[in-house]
Amino acid sequence: MEEAEAGAKGASFDGGLFGDGLVSAPAATAKGKRRGAAPKGPPARRIRVLLPLPLDTPGGGAYDYRVPVGTALPEPGSFVAVPLGGREMLGVVWDGEPDPNLPEGKLRDILGILPAPPMKEALRRFVEWVAAYTLAPPGAVLRMAMSVPSALEPPGQQAGWKLSAAGELAREGAPGYRMTPQRRRVLEAMQPGEPRAGADIADEAGVSTGVLRGLADGGLIEPALLPRPRSFARPDPDHPGPSLAEEQEAAAATLRESVAKRAFGVTLLAGVTGSGKTEVYLDAVAECLRQGRQALVLLPEIALSSQWLDRFKARFGCAPAIWHSELSGRLRRATWRAVADGEATVLVGARSALFLPFPNLGLIIVDEEHETAFKQEDGVIYHARDMAVVRARMAEATCVLVSATPSLETLTNAEQGRYSAVNLPRRHGSAGLPEVTVLDLRKVPPERGRFISPPLIQAITETLERGEQAMLFLNRRGYAPMTLCRACGHRIRCPNCTAWLVEHRAQRRLQCHHCGHAEPIPPHCPECGAEGSLTAIGPGVERVQEEAAVLFPDARRLVMASDTIPGPAAAAEAARQIADRQVDLLIGTQIVAKGWHFAHLTLVGVVDADLGLAGGDLRAAERTVQLLHQVSGRAGRAESPGRVMLQSWNPDHPVMQALVSGDLPAFMAEEAEARRPGGWPPFGRLAALIVSSEDERAADRVARDLGLAAPGGEGVQVLGPAPAPLSMLRGRHRRRLLLKARRDVAVQPLLREWLSRVEVPNAVRVQVDVDPVSFL
């Protein structure tokens, strides 16, 4: 235990998560016991406790502790307070047998058992599975499941009054009690066995609180804790909702049947934009509620989903519980506890919601399952879509993956029969799919110094004249992606990353979108000192909005980007303005592609449709077609027909042709056939090792050693080491190695053995990314 404690002290953990005094040692805990003194009496009862620490030790953060005599033996999953080194921590009683060879003198007593619902076995198995799959320490995964330690203490209760036995007799008119009209009114306002707040009783009876004190002195009423009010309303599965069309009803019936089986299964719910997929899967949520189970809905951008929440309220009569990083500490605490107690029956959240303590999970929905936002790139690296499937399997629940543009991985699983599939090929109601055309910028280029071509300008003008709304889309924040000196050619870089600084003209600063570094726009070139020589290269949405202000001066414009829409309130206000026709021209980045429904938006113009195709990313074409199809789907969602115009320098690219034809299945089939011969995902496995250090030579040495120790054999290939495309990020030099294997090869054992062969100094970090999404 001493060696383990020493390892814990040296781990890369600051102790701040549990360092706020939430747990204190019981007064009965002896000082000698804290120091590991062996107690007298019967043999010690031992338990294993997993701590939320990223410890790379044989126990993975699980240590043996002793349960003091007189303390009930906690069951697996119980939350306990334990000593570790010189501080107290919270942990979870874990499964498995303690080490019988650990001397009694090295055991330390647990400090107490917390009054919280124990972590269910399904969640404990999920923590272990995620740790094994991602090669992360189990304690690091547990930390995500214990993200709100204050919720382990029960919420406080308000004090009130209730009738005593004598008070109940007096209320019924029993003789022998001194009554006044005021006292009589108080007793009549109270019901036997029902505590009430003193102020409420006094108001109803029309008396002062002094009358209540007199009744208490006379023994007729007594103090009582009031029942805690529900933190969240219970959604009503039978609340009148929108009627479903025939195709929607058939799809909903399939999902309801799957949920009613109360068994694990995965279904792909595909359908064109505007086909009503949300209403269909909300019907599955209703069936889950009828089954008495909990439902989880994962959205890629929950903080921006005000319209989705409105749909939910219309369907169920109240809002769901919500989970994302913008919540206040108090609301996070209440939500975590409501989920654990089973009070929150439906929760909509970001990817971290997978680790909440659902005791009776029956359904997981992953909306926009193709979105890369579901991949966590820091800390424990995992893909929430894939882990949602595992979480559902552990809970014997149904998992539904939803998208208008499913990922190739999900499509392949459906084609091979691992997932069932339901498709909605038509838009709901009278709306049709928009007409998509490509503007060949080689033939109709914008005027010099501008970025919107004449045909698109004309189309926007006509749309606005008809009283309809238009959108300009460019997936690039800021004013310009690069600042160049016309005198010497110098480009202003980030000092911490291999990236250009992006100009944000409205804030008069240059900013790195990778590390957050920002600096004022310099008045002269930092390289040659030339005055007034710096010029913005390329467009961002701020520059498009500047151009639109000149071209359409009377149009009411709104920019939607993460800079201008920082959270839920701003997103809801933007959606309200657009729905209320207070906006004529919407200018936005990728956040406008995520599920918005604007009935009067009929034209979408994509300023740079080629953006995203360069760079050699394995999934570049797939991602681009998904994003542009989603953006195109914002047009013509009501009665008026929609139109989409894509500005491209390469109109013959398969992505552009797929968008024009609308035949995305054919495009994805071609994409699959291109990857199959080389064994690229989903027909093979990938795992990346990212070596990083502030010392470039140290990073090179470890990367070289890993390259020399790389595994081989049939069906296994290692590419690299090589500098990462972002060879410096946040001040750290980065090198990458890529393990490529056949689909039937388990990469985790290979990775563990590979990493064990190389000694990695403390100044170097090796990050493992199984199934990488980003190759930067």
Short mmCIF file of N, CA and C in Angstrom, two decimals, residues 474-579:
data_model
loop_
_atom_site.label_atom_id
_atom_site.label_comp_id
_atom_site.label_asym_id
_atom_site.label_seq_id
_atom_site.Cartn_x
_atom_site.Cartn_y
_atom_site.Cartn_z
N LEU A 474 -20.20 29.18 -44.75
CA LEU A 474 -18.76 29.02 -44.90
C LEU A 474 -18.23 28.45 -43.59
N ASN A 475 -17.64 27.29 -43.64
CA ASN A 475 -17.21 26.63 -42.41
C ASN A 475 -15.83 27.14 -41.97
N ARG A 476 -15.80 28.44 -41.69
CA ARG A 476 -14.53 29.04 -41.24
C ARG A 476 -14.86 30.26 -40.40
N ARG A 477 -14.47 30.22 -39.14
CA ARG A 477 -14.72 31.35 -38.24
C ARG A 477 -13.78 32.51 -38.54
N GLY A 478 -14.14 33.67 -37.98
CA GLY A 478 -13.26 34.83 -38.07
C GLY A 478 -13.40 35.59 -39.37
N TYR A 479 -12.44 36.49 -39.59
CA TYR A 479 -12.48 37.35 -40.78
C TYR A 479 -11.65 36.76 -41.92
N ALA A 480 -10.46 36.26 -41.59
CA ALA A 480 -9.59 35.69 -42.62
C ALA A 480 -8.68 34.66 -41.97
N PRO A 481 -8.42 33.53 -42.66
CA PRO A 481 -7.62 32.47 -42.07
C PRO A 481 -6.12 32.74 -42.04
N MET A 482 -5.67 33.80 -42.69
CA MET A 482 -4.23 34.07 -42.75
C MET A 482 -3.98 35.57 -42.92
N THR A 483 -2.89 36.03 -42.31
CA THR A 483 -2.47 37.43 -42.47
C THR A 483 -1.07 37.43 -43.08
N LEU A 484 -0.92 38.11 -44.23
CA LEU A 484 0.31 38.07 -45.03
C LEU A 484 0.88 39.48 -45.18
N CYS A 485 2.21 39.56 -45.15
CA CYS A 485 2.89 40.84 -45.43
C CYS A 485 3.14 40.94 -46.93
N ARG A 486 2.60 41.97 -47.55
CA ARG A 486 2.80 42.14 -48.99
C ARG A 486 4.23 42.51 -49.33
N ALA A 487 4.98 43.03 -48.36
CA ALA A 487 6.34 43.48 -48.63
C ALA A 487 7.34 42.32 -48.63
N CYS A 488 7.25 41.44 -47.62
CA CYS A 488 8.24 40.36 -47.50
C CYS A 488 7.65 38.96 -47.58
N GLY A 489 6.33 38.84 -47.62
CA GLY A 489 5.71 37.52 -47.71
C GLY A 489 5.55 36.81 -46.37
N HIS A 490 5.89 37.46 -45.28
CA HIS A 490 5.78 36.82 -43.96
C HIS A 490 4.33 36.52 -43.63
N ARG A 491 4.10 35.31 -43.08
CA ARG A 491 2.77 34.91 -42.62
C ARG A 491 2.82 34.78 -41.10
N ILE A 492 1.84 35.35 -40.45
CA ILE A 492 1.87 35.39 -38.98
C ILE A 492 1.37 34.06 -38.42
N ARG A 493 2.28 33.39 -37.69
CA ARG A 493 1.99 32.06 -37.13
C ARG A 493 1.68 32.15 -35.65
N CYS A 494 1.09 31.07 -35.14
CA CYS A 494 0.93 30.92 -33.71
C CYS A 494 2.26 30.53 -33.10
N PRO A 495 2.67 31.13 -31.99
CA PRO A 495 3.95 30.76 -31.38
C PRO A 495 3.93 29.38 -30.72
N ASN A 496 2.73 28.82 -30.51
CA ASN A 496 2.61 27.54 -29.81
C ASN A 496 2.21 26.38 -30.70
N CYS A 497 1.76 26.66 -31.92
CA CYS A 497 1.22 25.61 -32.79
C CYS A 497 1.72 25.80 -34.22
N THR A 498 1.65 24.72 -34.98
CA THR A 498 1.95 24.80 -36.41
C THR A 498 0.67 25.25 -37.11
N ALA A 499 0.33 26.50 -36.97
CA ALA A 499 -0.93 27.01 -37.53
C ALA A 499 -0.81 28.50 -37.72
N TRP A 500 -1.56 29.00 -38.72
CA TRP A 500 -1.62 30.44 -38.94
C TRP A 500 -2.59 31.05 -37.93
N LEU A 501 -2.32 32.29 -37.56
CA LEU A 501 -3.26 33.01 -36.71
C LEU A 501 -4.41 33.54 -37.57
N VAL A 502 -5.62 33.38 -37.07
CA VAL A 502 -6.82 33.79 -37.78
C VAL A 502 -7.20 35.20 -37.33
N GLU A 503 -7.48 36.06 -38.31
CA GLU A 503 -7.88 37.42 -37.96
C GLU A 503 -9.34 37.45 -37.55
N HIS A 504 -9.61 38.06 -36.40
CA HIS A 504 -10.97 38.35 -35.95
C HIS A 504 -11.08 39.87 -35.90
N ARG A 505 -11.55 40.44 -36.98
CA ARG A 505 -11.49 41.89 -37.12
C ARG A 505 -12.41 42.60 -36.14
N ALA A 506 -13.55 41.98 -35.84
CA ALA A 506 -14.47 42.64 -34.91
C ALA A 506 -13.84 42.84 -33.54
N GLN A 507 -13.00 41.88 -33.12
CA GLN A 507 -12.31 42.01 -31.83
C GLN A 507 -10.91 42.61 -31.98
N ARG A 508 -10.51 42.92 -33.23
CA ARG A 508 -9.21 43.51 -33.53
C ARG A 508 -8.07 42.66 -32.95
N ARG A 509 -8.13 41.37 -33.24
CA ARG A 509 -7.08 40.48 -32.74
C ARG A 509 -6.83 39.35 -33.73
N LEU A 510 -5.66 38.74 -33.57
CA LEU A 510 -5.31 37.50 -34.27
C LEU A 510 -5.38 36.37 -33.25
N GLN A 511 -5.97 35.24 -33.67
CA GLN A 511 -6.21 34.16 -32.70
C GLN A 511 -5.90 32.81 -33.30
N CYS A 512 -5.36 31.92 -32.46
CA CYS A 512 -5.13 30.53 -32.87
C CYS A 512 -6.36 29.72 -32.47
N HIS A 513 -6.93 28.99 -33.42
CA HIS A 513 -8.11 28.19 -33.15
C HIS A 513 -7.79 26.82 -32.57
N HIS A 514 -6.50 26.57 -32.31
CA HIS A 514 -6.10 25.29 -31.72
C HIS A 514 -5.75 25.43 -30.24
N CYS A 515 -5.00 26.47 -29.89
CA CYS A 515 -4.58 26.62 -28.48
C CYS A 515 -5.20 27.83 -27.80
N GLY A 516 -5.84 28.72 -28.58
CA GLY A 516 -6.48 29.89 -27.99
C GLY A 516 -5.59 31.11 -27.87
N HIS A 517 -4.31 31.02 -28.26
CA HIS A 517 -3.43 32.18 -28.20
C HIS A 517 -4.02 33.33 -29.00
N ALA A 518 -3.96 34.53 -28.44
CA ALA A 518 -4.48 35.71 -29.13
C ALA A 518 -3.53 36.87 -28.91
N GLU A 519 -3.47 37.75 -29.91
CA GLU A 519 -2.64 38.95 -29.82
C GLU A 519 -3.26 40.03 -30.69
N PRO A 520 -3.00 41.30 -30.37
CA PRO A 520 -3.57 42.38 -31.19
C PRO A 520 -3.02 42.34 -32.61
N ILE A 521 -3.80 42.85 -33.55
CA ILE A 521 -3.31 42.95 -34.92
C ILE A 521 -2.19 43.99 -34.95
N PRO A 522 -0.99 43.61 -35.37
CA PRO A 522 0.13 44.56 -35.31
C PRO A 522 -0.01 45.66 -36.36
N PRO A 523 0.49 46.85 -36.07
CA PRO A 523 0.40 47.95 -37.05
C PRO A 523 1.41 47.81 -38.18
N HIS A 524 2.43 46.98 -37.97
CA HIS A 524 3.46 46.80 -39.01
C HIS A 524 3.88 45.34 -39.03
N CYS A 525 4.56 44.91 -40.06
CA CYS A 525 4.99 43.52 -40.20
C CYS A 525 6.00 43.18 -39.11
N PRO A 526 5.77 42.11 -38.32
CA PRO A 526 6.73 41.75 -37.27
C PRO A 526 8.05 41.22 -37.81
N GLU A 527 8.10 40.90 -39.13
CA GLU A 527 9.32 40.36 -39.72
C GLU A 527 10.18 41.47 -40.34
N CYS A 528 9.58 42.29 -41.22
CA CYS A 528 10.36 43.30 -41.93
C CYS A 528 10.09 44.72 -41.43
N GLY A 529 9.05 44.89 -40.62
CA GLY A 529 8.74 46.20 -40.06
C GLY A 529 7.99 47.13 -40.99
N ALA A 530 7.59 46.67 -42.17
CA ALA A 530 6.89 47.53 -43.12
C ALA A 530 5.54 47.98 -42.55
N GLU A 531 5.25 49.25 -42.71
CA GLU A 531 4.00 49.81 -42.22
C GLU A 531 2.87 49.57 -43.22
N GLY A 532 1.69 49.21 -42.74
CA GLY A 532 0.51 49.06 -43.59
C GLY A 532 0.63 47.99 -44.63
N SER A 533 1.51 47.01 -44.43
CA SER A 533 1.73 45.98 -45.46
C SER A 533 0.95 44.70 -45.19
N LEU A 534 0.34 44.58 -44.03
CA LEU A 534 -0.36 43.34 -43.69
C LEU A 534 -1.72 43.31 -44.37
N THR A 535 -2.03 42.16 -44.96
CA THR A 535 -3.31 42.00 -45.65
C THR A 535 -3.95 40.67 -45.30
N ALA A 536 -5.27 40.65 -45.25
CA ALA A 536 -6.01 39.42 -44.94
C ALA A 536 -6.11 38.56 -46.18
N ILE A 537 -5.84 37.27 -46.04
CA ILE A 537 -5.89 36.32 -47.14
C ILE A 537 -7.02 35.33 -46.89
N GLY A 538 -7.94 35.24 -47.83
CA GLY A 538 -9.03 34.28 -47.74
C GLY A 538 -10.18 34.80 -46.89
N PRO A 539 -11.35 34.15 -47.03
CA PRO A 539 -12.52 34.63 -46.29
C PRO A 539 -12.85 33.77 -45.07
N GLY A 540 -13.38 34.42 -44.04
CA GLY A 540 -14.10 33.78 -42.95
C GLY A 540 -15.49 34.36 -42.92
N VAL A 541 -16.32 33.90 -42.00
CA VAL A 541 -17.71 34.37 -42.01
C VAL A 541 -17.81 35.88 -41.75
N GLU A 542 -16.87 36.44 -40.98
CA GLU A 542 -16.92 37.89 -40.76
C GLU A 542 -16.72 38.64 -42.07
N ARG A 543 -15.82 38.12 -42.90
CA ARG A 543 -15.55 38.78 -44.18
C ARG A 543 -16.73 38.61 -45.14
N VAL A 544 -17.37 37.44 -45.11
CA VAL A 544 -18.56 37.23 -45.93
C VAL A 544 -19.67 38.18 -45.48
N GLN A 545 -19.82 38.36 -44.18
CA GLN A 545 -20.84 39.29 -43.67
C GLN A 545 -20.53 40.72 -44.09
N GLU A 546 -19.23 41.09 -44.12
CA GLU A 546 -18.84 42.42 -44.57
C GLU A 546 -19.22 42.62 -46.04
N GLU A 547 -18.96 41.58 -46.85
CA GLU A 547 -19.31 41.66 -48.27
C GLU A 547 -20.82 41.72 -48.46
N ALA A 548 -21.55 40.92 -47.67
CA ALA A 548 -23.00 40.90 -47.78
C ALA A 548 -23.60 42.25 -47.40
N ALA A 549 -22.97 42.95 -46.46
CA ALA A 549 -23.46 44.27 -46.07
C ALA A 549 -23.39 45.26 -47.22
N VAL A 550 -22.37 45.11 -48.07
CA VAL A 550 -22.24 45.98 -49.24
C VAL A 550 -23.22 45.57 -50.33
N LEU A 551 -23.36 44.25 -50.55
CA LEU A 551 -24.20 43.76 -51.64
C LEU A 551 -25.69 43.86 -51.31
N PHE A 552 -26.04 43.64 -50.05
CA PHE A 552 -27.46 43.62 -49.65
C PHE A 552 -27.65 44.55 -48.44
N PRO A 553 -27.51 45.85 -48.64
CA PRO A 553 -27.49 46.79 -47.51
C PRO A 553 -28.81 46.84 -46.73
N ASP A 554 -29.92 46.49 -47.39
CA ASP A 554 -31.21 46.57 -46.71
C ASP A 554 -31.60 45.28 -46.01
N ALA A 555 -30.83 44.22 -46.24
CA ALA A 555 -31.16 42.93 -45.64
C ALA A 555 -30.75 42.90 -44.17
N ARG A 556 -31.60 42.34 -43.35
CA ARG A 556 -31.28 42.16 -41.94
C ARG A 556 -30.46 40.88 -41.81
N ARG A 557 -29.22 41.02 -41.34
CA ARG A 557 -28.27 39.91 -41.36
C ARG A 557 -27.99 39.40 -39.94
N LEU A 558 -27.67 38.11 -39.86
CA LEU A 558 -27.31 37.49 -38.59
C LEU A 558 -26.19 36.50 -38.85
N VAL A 559 -25.12 36.59 -38.05
CA VAL A 559 -24.00 35.64 -38.15
C VAL A 559 -24.14 34.60 -37.05
N MET A 560 -24.12 33.33 -37.44
CA MET A 560 -24.19 32.23 -36.48
C MET A 560 -22.88 31.44 -36.56
N ALA A 561 -22.02 31.66 -35.56
CA ALA A 561 -20.77 30.93 -35.43
C ALA A 561 -20.51 30.79 -33.94
N SER A 562 -19.56 29.96 -33.57
CA SER A 562 -19.31 29.76 -32.14
C SER A 562 -18.84 31.04 -31.46
N ASP A 563 -18.31 31.99 -32.23
CA ASP A 563 -17.91 33.28 -31.66
C ASP A 563 -19.12 34.13 -31.29
N THR A 564 -20.19 34.01 -32.09
CA THR A 564 -21.35 34.88 -31.89
C THR A 564 -22.50 34.16 -31.19
N ILE A 565 -22.45 32.82 -31.15
CA ILE A 565 -23.49 32.02 -30.47
C ILE A 565 -22.78 31.21 -29.40
N PRO A 566 -22.45 31.81 -28.26
CA PRO A 566 -21.60 31.12 -27.29
C PRO A 566 -22.30 30.09 -26.43
N GLY A 567 -23.64 30.04 -26.42
CA GLY A 567 -24.30 29.10 -25.53
C GLY A 567 -25.77 28.95 -25.83
N PRO A 568 -26.50 28.22 -24.99
CA PRO A 568 -27.90 27.90 -25.24
C PRO A 568 -28.80 29.13 -25.36
N ALA A 569 -28.59 30.13 -24.51
CA ALA A 569 -29.46 31.30 -24.55
C ALA A 569 -29.31 32.05 -25.87
N ALA A 570 -28.06 32.21 -26.31
CA ALA A 570 -27.82 32.92 -27.57
C ALA A 570 -28.38 32.12 -28.75
N ALA A 571 -28.26 30.79 -28.71
CA ALA A 571 -28.80 29.96 -29.78
C ALA A 571 -30.31 30.06 -29.85
N ALA A 572 -30.96 30.04 -28.69
CA ALA A 572 -32.42 30.14 -28.66
C ALA A 572 -32.89 31.49 -29.18
N GLU A 573 -32.17 32.55 -28.83
CA GLU A 573 -32.54 33.89 -29.30
C GLU A 573 -32.35 34.00 -30.81
N ALA A 574 -31.25 33.43 -31.34
CA ALA A 574 -31.03 33.47 -32.79
C ALA A 574 -32.14 32.71 -33.52
N ALA A 575 -32.50 31.54 -33.00
CA ALA A 575 -33.57 30.75 -33.63
C ALA A 575 -34.89 31.51 -33.59
N ARG A 576 -35.16 32.20 -32.49
CA ARG A 576 -36.40 32.97 -32.39
C ARG A 576 -36.44 34.09 -33.42
N GLN A 577 -35.32 34.80 -33.57
CA GLN A 577 -35.28 35.90 -34.52
C GLN A 577 -35.53 35.41 -35.95
N ILE A 578 -34.92 34.27 -36.28
CA ILE A 578 -35.10 33.74 -37.64
C ILE A 578 -36.53 33.28 -37.84
N ALA A 579 -37.08 32.56 -36.86
CA ALA A 579 -38.46 32.07 -36.98
C ALA A 579 -39.45 33.21 -37.05
#
